[in-house]
GROMACS .gro file of C-alpha atoms in nm:
model
  247
    1UNK     CA    1  -4.276   0.980  -6.545
    2UNK     CA    2  -4.342   1.345  -6.465
    3UNK     CA    3  -4.208   1.658  -6.628
    4UNK     CA    4  -4.005   1.717  -6.313
    5UNK     CA    5  -3.774   1.426  -6.390
    6UNK     CA    6  -3.410   1.540  -6.428
    7UNK     CA    7  -3.309   1.588  -6.790
    8UNK     CA    8  -3.006   1.366  -6.744
    9UNK     CA    9  -3.227   1.063  -6.688
   10UNK     CA   10  -3.441   1.121  -6.993
   11UNK     CA   11  -3.379   0.915  -7.306
   12UNK     CA   12  -3.246   1.095  -7.611
   13UNK     CA   13  -3.548   1.207  -7.822
   14UNK     CA   14  -3.355   1.104  -8.133
   15UNK     CA   15  -3.391   0.739  -8.038
   16UNK     CA   16  -3.563   0.532  -8.303
   17UNK     CA   17  -3.934   0.472  -8.266
   18UNK     CA   18  -4.078   0.120  -8.272
   19UNK     CA   19  -4.018  -0.085  -8.587
   20UNK     CA   20  -4.396  -0.110  -8.634
   21UNK     CA   21  -4.443   0.266  -8.665
   22UNK     CA   22  -4.809   0.355  -8.726
   23UNK     CA   23  -4.693   0.667  -8.911
   24UNK     CA   24  -4.547   0.434  -9.173
   25UNK     CA   25  -4.854   0.210  -9.185
   26UNK     CA   26  -4.903   0.261  -9.558
   27UNK     CA   27  -4.898   0.494  -9.853
   28UNK     CA   28  -5.267   0.574  -9.806
   29UNK     CA   29  -5.182   0.864  -9.572
   30UNK     CA   30  -4.856   0.976  -9.735
   31UNK     CA   31  -5.041   1.216  -9.964
   32UNK     CA   32  -5.389   1.367  -9.978
   33UNK     CA   33  -5.645   1.108 -10.093
   34UNK     CA   34  -5.784   1.135 -10.444
   35UNK     CA   35  -6.124   1.252 -10.321
   36UNK     CA   36  -5.964   1.542 -10.134
   37UNK     CA   37  -5.762   1.647 -10.440
   38UNK     CA   38  -6.082   1.659 -10.641
   39UNK     CA   39  -6.261   1.855 -10.371
   40UNK     CA   40  -5.979   2.109 -10.348
   41UNK     CA   41  -5.950   2.145 -10.724
   42UNK     CA   42  -6.322   2.207 -10.759
   43UNK     CA   43  -6.336   2.445 -10.462
   44UNK     CA   44  -5.986   2.602 -10.448
   45UNK     CA   45  -6.098   2.902 -10.242
   46UNK     CA   46  -6.152   2.672  -9.945
   47UNK     CA   47  -5.874   2.423 -10.021
   48UNK     CA   48  -5.695   2.470  -9.684
   49UNK     CA   49  -6.021   2.421  -9.497
   50UNK     CA   50  -6.104   2.104  -9.691
   51UNK     CA   51  -5.755   1.971  -9.623
   52UNK     CA   52  -5.775   2.050  -9.251
   53UNK     CA   53  -6.113   1.880  -9.212
   54UNK     CA   54  -5.998   1.569  -9.400
   55UNK     CA   55  -5.668   1.558  -9.211
   56UNK     CA   56  -5.838   1.545  -8.872
   57UNK     CA   57  -6.078   1.274  -8.992
   58UNK     CA   58  -5.816   1.062  -9.164
   59UNK     CA   59  -5.494   1.135  -8.977
   60UNK     CA   60  -5.622   1.188  -8.622
   61UNK     CA   61  -5.649   0.814  -8.543
   62UNK     CA   62  -5.302   0.756  -8.690
   63UNK     CA   63  -5.152   1.027  -8.469
   64UNK     CA   64  -5.314   0.880  -8.159
   65UNK     CA   65  -5.186   0.530  -8.243
   66UNK     CA   66  -4.833   0.654  -8.311
   67UNK     CA   67  -4.809   0.835  -7.978
   68UNK     CA   68  -4.942   0.533  -7.788
   69UNK     CA   69  -4.698   0.300  -7.963
   70UNK     CA   70  -4.406   0.535  -7.902
   71UNK     CA   71  -4.485   0.568  -7.532
   72UNK     CA   72  -4.520   0.192  -7.499
   73UNK     CA   73  -4.184   0.134  -7.666
   74UNK     CA   74  -4.012   0.418  -7.475
   75UNK     CA   75  -4.190   0.453  -7.137
   76UNK     CA   76  -3.921   0.691  -7.011
   77UNK     CA   77  -3.979   0.942  -7.289
   78UNK     CA   78  -4.181   1.244  -7.170
   79UNK     CA   79  -4.429   1.441  -7.379
   80UNK     CA   80  -4.166   1.692  -7.491
   81UNK     CA   81  -3.947   1.408  -7.610
   82UNK     CA   82  -4.233   1.248  -7.804
   83UNK     CA   83  -4.320   1.584  -7.961
   84UNK     CA   84  -3.959   1.641  -8.066
   85UNK     CA   85  -3.950   1.292  -8.214
   86UNK     CA   86  -4.257   1.372  -8.424
   87UNK     CA   87  -4.104   1.703  -8.531
   88UNK     CA   88  -3.783   1.535  -8.641
   89UNK     CA   89  -3.962   1.265  -8.839
   90UNK     CA   90  -4.194   1.497  -9.030
   91UNK     CA   91  -3.936   1.765  -9.105
   92UNK     CA   92  -3.734   1.485  -9.266
   93UNK     CA   93  -4.040   1.373  -9.463
   94UNK     CA   94  -4.103   1.729  -9.582
   95UNK     CA   95  -3.743   1.755  -9.696
   96UNK     CA   96  -3.777   1.435  -9.897
   97UNK     CA   97  -4.103   1.557 -10.050
   98UNK     CA   98  -3.922   1.861 -10.187
   99UNK     CA   99  -3.644   1.652 -10.336
  100UNK     CA  100  -3.867   1.395 -10.503
  101UNK     CA  101  -4.126   1.625 -10.656
  102UNK     CA  102  -3.865   1.891 -10.731
  103UNK     CA  103  -3.720   1.655 -10.989
  104UNK     CA  104  -4.053   1.645 -11.171
  105UNK     CA  105  -4.037   2.011 -11.276
  106UNK     CA  106  -4.325   2.254 -11.300
  107UNK     CA  107  -4.607   1.995 -11.344
  108UNK     CA  108  -4.530   1.865 -10.996
  109UNK     CA  109  -4.542   2.203 -10.823
  110UNK     CA  110  -4.904   2.191 -10.710
  111UNK     CA  111  -4.873   1.824 -10.613
  112UNK     CA  112  -4.564   1.898 -10.406
  113UNK     CA  113  -4.728   2.184 -10.218
  114UNK     CA  114  -5.035   1.971 -10.146
  115UNK     CA  115  -4.824   1.681 -10.020
  116UNK     CA  116  -4.624   1.923  -9.806
  117UNK     CA  117  -4.939   2.075  -9.652
  118UNK     CA  118  -5.068   1.723  -9.582
  119UNK     CA  119  -4.735   1.620  -9.424
  120UNK     CA  120  -4.742   1.930  -9.208
  121UNK     CA  121  -5.096   1.850  -9.097
  122UNK     CA  122  -4.981   1.500  -8.995
  123UNK     CA  123  -4.701   1.655  -8.793
  124UNK     CA  124  -4.928   1.901  -8.614
  125UNK     CA  125  -5.171   1.625  -8.517
  126UNK     CA  126  -4.887   1.401  -8.394
  127UNK     CA  127  -4.748   1.683  -8.179
  128UNK     CA  128  -5.095   1.763  -8.045
  129UNK     CA  129  -5.139   1.397  -7.944
  130UNK     CA  130  -4.794   1.396  -7.783
  131UNK     CA  131  -4.910   1.672  -7.549
  132UNK     CA  132  -5.235   1.494  -7.464
  133UNK     CA  133  -5.470   1.681  -7.698
  134UNK     CA  134  -5.728   1.476  -7.888
  135UNK     CA  135  -5.602   1.463  -8.251
  136UNK     CA  136  -5.952   1.369  -8.371
  137UNK     CA  137  -6.129   1.666  -8.213
  138UNK     CA  138  -6.276   1.923  -8.456
  139UNK     CA  139  -6.077   2.195  -8.279
  140UNK     CA  140  -5.760   2.049  -8.429
  141UNK     CA  141  -5.876   2.163  -8.774
  142UNK     CA  142  -5.907   2.515  -8.633
  143UNK     CA  143  -5.561   2.487  -8.478
  144UNK     CA  144  -5.418   2.372  -8.810
  145UNK     CA  145  -5.546   2.675  -8.997
  146UNK     CA  146  -5.422   2.920  -8.734
  147UNK     CA  147  -5.084   2.753  -8.692
  148UNK     CA  148  -5.037   2.747  -9.068
  149UNK     CA  149  -5.136   3.116  -9.082
  150UNK     CA  150  -5.429   3.061  -9.316
  151UNK     CA  151  -5.636   3.254  -9.062
  152UNK     CA  152  -5.517   3.489  -8.791
  153UNK     CA  153  -5.784   3.401  -8.536
  154UNK     CA  154  -5.962   3.085  -8.427
  155UNK     CA  155  -6.304   3.245  -8.478
  156UNK     CA  156  -6.248   3.319  -8.846
  157UNK     CA  157  -6.094   2.973  -8.894
  158UNK     CA  158  -6.403   2.807  -8.744
  159UNK     CA  159  -6.632   3.013  -8.966
  160UNK     CA  160  -6.435   2.917  -9.278
  161UNK     CA  161  -6.437   2.551  -9.176
  162UNK     CA  162  -6.813   2.566  -9.135
  163UNK     CA  163  -6.848   2.714  -9.483
  164UNK     CA  164  -6.616   2.451  -9.632
  165UNK     CA  165  -6.807   2.170  -9.461
  166UNK     CA  166  -7.132   2.309  -9.598
  167UNK     CA  167  -6.987   2.333  -9.947
  168UNK     CA  168  -6.861   1.977  -9.916
  169UNK     CA  169  -7.210   1.855  -9.833
  170UNK     CA  170  -7.364   2.066 -10.109
  171UNK     CA  171  -7.111   1.937 -10.358
  172UNK     CA  172  -7.191   1.578 -10.272
  173UNK     CA  173  -7.560   1.646 -10.331
  174UNK     CA  174  -7.561   1.882 -10.628
  175UNK     CA  175  -7.218   1.864 -10.787
  176UNK     CA  176  -6.966   2.143 -10.832
  177UNK     CA  177  -6.929   2.447 -11.051
  178UNK     CA  178  -6.737   2.436 -11.378
  179UNK     CA  179  -6.427   2.642 -11.294
  180UNK     CA  180  -6.173   2.628 -11.582
  181UNK     CA  181  -5.896   2.381 -11.494
  182UNK     CA  182  -5.610   2.625 -11.548
  183UNK     CA  183  -5.771   2.886 -11.325
  184UNK     CA  184  -5.858   2.630 -11.058
  185UNK     CA  185  -5.503   2.491 -11.050
  186UNK     CA  186  -5.355   2.840 -11.016
  187UNK     CA  187  -5.587   2.933 -10.730
  188UNK     CA  188  -5.526   2.596 -10.565
  189UNK     CA  189  -5.148   2.639 -10.581
  190UNK     CA  190  -5.167   2.983 -10.420
  191UNK     CA  191  -5.399   2.870 -10.140
  192UNK     CA  192  -5.197   2.556 -10.060
  193UNK     CA  193  -4.868   2.745 -10.077
  194UNK     CA  194  -4.997   2.989  -9.817
  195UNK     CA  195  -5.106   2.698  -9.598
  196UNK     CA  196  -4.767   2.529  -9.629
  197UNK     CA  197  -4.581   2.850  -9.550
  198UNK     CA  198  -4.426   2.892  -9.894
  199UNK     CA  199  -4.448   3.191 -10.128
  200UNK     CA  200  -4.620   3.046 -10.431
  201UNK     CA  201  -4.440   3.245 -10.698
  202UNK     CA  202  -4.093   3.174 -10.565
  203UNK     CA  203  -4.180   2.808 -10.506
  204UNK     CA  204  -4.301   2.751 -10.861
  205UNK     CA  205  -4.009   2.948 -11.007
  206UNK     CA  206  -3.763   2.738 -10.808
  207UNK     CA  207  -3.899   2.428 -10.974
  208UNK     CA  208  -3.827   2.562 -11.320
  209UNK     CA  209  -3.456   2.625 -11.254
  210UNK     CA  210  -3.266   2.320 -11.390
  211UNK     CA  211  -3.067   2.141 -11.123
  212UNK     CA  212  -3.137   2.397 -10.850
  213UNK     CA  213  -3.502   2.293 -10.826
  214UNK     CA  214  -3.430   1.989 -10.609
  215UNK     CA  215  -3.206   2.180 -10.368
  216UNK     CA  216  -3.439   2.479 -10.343
  217UNK     CA  217  -3.744   2.258 -10.306
  218UNK     CA  218  -3.578   2.059 -10.028
  219UNK     CA  219  -3.470   2.371  -9.840
  220UNK     CA  220  -3.808   2.545  -9.874
  221UNK     CA  221  -4.005   2.244  -9.751
  222UNK     CA  222  -3.772   2.180  -9.457
  223UNK     CA  223  -3.759   2.544  -9.349
  224UNK     CA  224  -4.136   2.595  -9.364
  225UNK     CA  225  -4.204   2.272  -9.175
  226UNK     CA  226  -3.946   2.345  -8.907
  227UNK     CA  227  -4.102   2.687  -8.844
  228UNK     CA  228  -4.447   2.529  -8.818
  229UNK     CA  229  -4.318   2.259  -8.581
  230UNK     CA  230  -4.175   2.521  -8.345
  231UNK     CA  231  -4.505   2.711  -8.336
  232UNK     CA  232  -4.695   2.388  -8.278
  233UNK     CA  233  -4.472   2.272  -7.991
  234UNK     CA  234  -4.504   2.613  -7.831
  235UNK     CA  235  -4.885   2.617  -7.861
  236UNK     CA  236  -4.957   2.267  -7.735
  237UNK     CA  237  -4.678   2.271  -7.479
  238UNK     CA  238  -4.820   2.592  -7.333
  239UNK     CA  239  -5.172   2.449  -7.330
  240UNK     CA  240  -5.052   2.134  -7.157
  241UNK     CA  241  -4.881   2.335  -6.883
  242UNK     CA  242  -5.185   2.560  -6.844
  243UNK     CA  243  -5.414   2.257  -6.817
  244UNK     CA  244  -5.193   2.099  -6.552
  245UNK     CA  245  -5.189   2.419  -6.347
  246UNK     CA  246  -5.568   2.451  -6.361
  247UNK     CA  247  -5.633   2.103  -6.225
   0.00000   0.00000   0.00000
């Protein structure tokens, strides 16, 4: 099917995806892996870069598989429809993340923000794959950091990713510094909150308010993820059109 197909003949993007959804393949990708948490805690300054690098490595294949399975199950669904399906699924997941961890109170604040940033990374990679961009390509890590407004330009994002990768290798060889846990957690929360599109102070405060924490957490996660999804669809949709015109 081409993009020129009349909208009336296109299936509703809200249709369910295949029962065997690769995005639901297991809990292993539902939250950042333990090794990544440790890396981010020990090197909080470059936490977003570490998360972006790990997301592309770990979640890129999943995104590719999900798009292929979705297209096989719904051959009439165009790339915009697949992208909207991914957006809908991961905004819902982000909303649930806020509700679940919101109930845990302040101790769960950093965990929630990290899970949210990871969920958003999954969404970005799924949308990229929907538009025909390789979700395993290193450039996706750069895209993640720019889309999530960690860096304003691709050049600075690439530089920071290179530094983070070097620190990852150095850490594996020589170990990390001894940053006090309290200080590291605070810096990590601020960096991840910026990546996830949430103001750290307001986000943490919301979790301390009895009862309102769940509602506020749900709204904040959903709103931030919806905004990111719209930017992502615009970026990759525009690139896909530009690529088609240049052929």
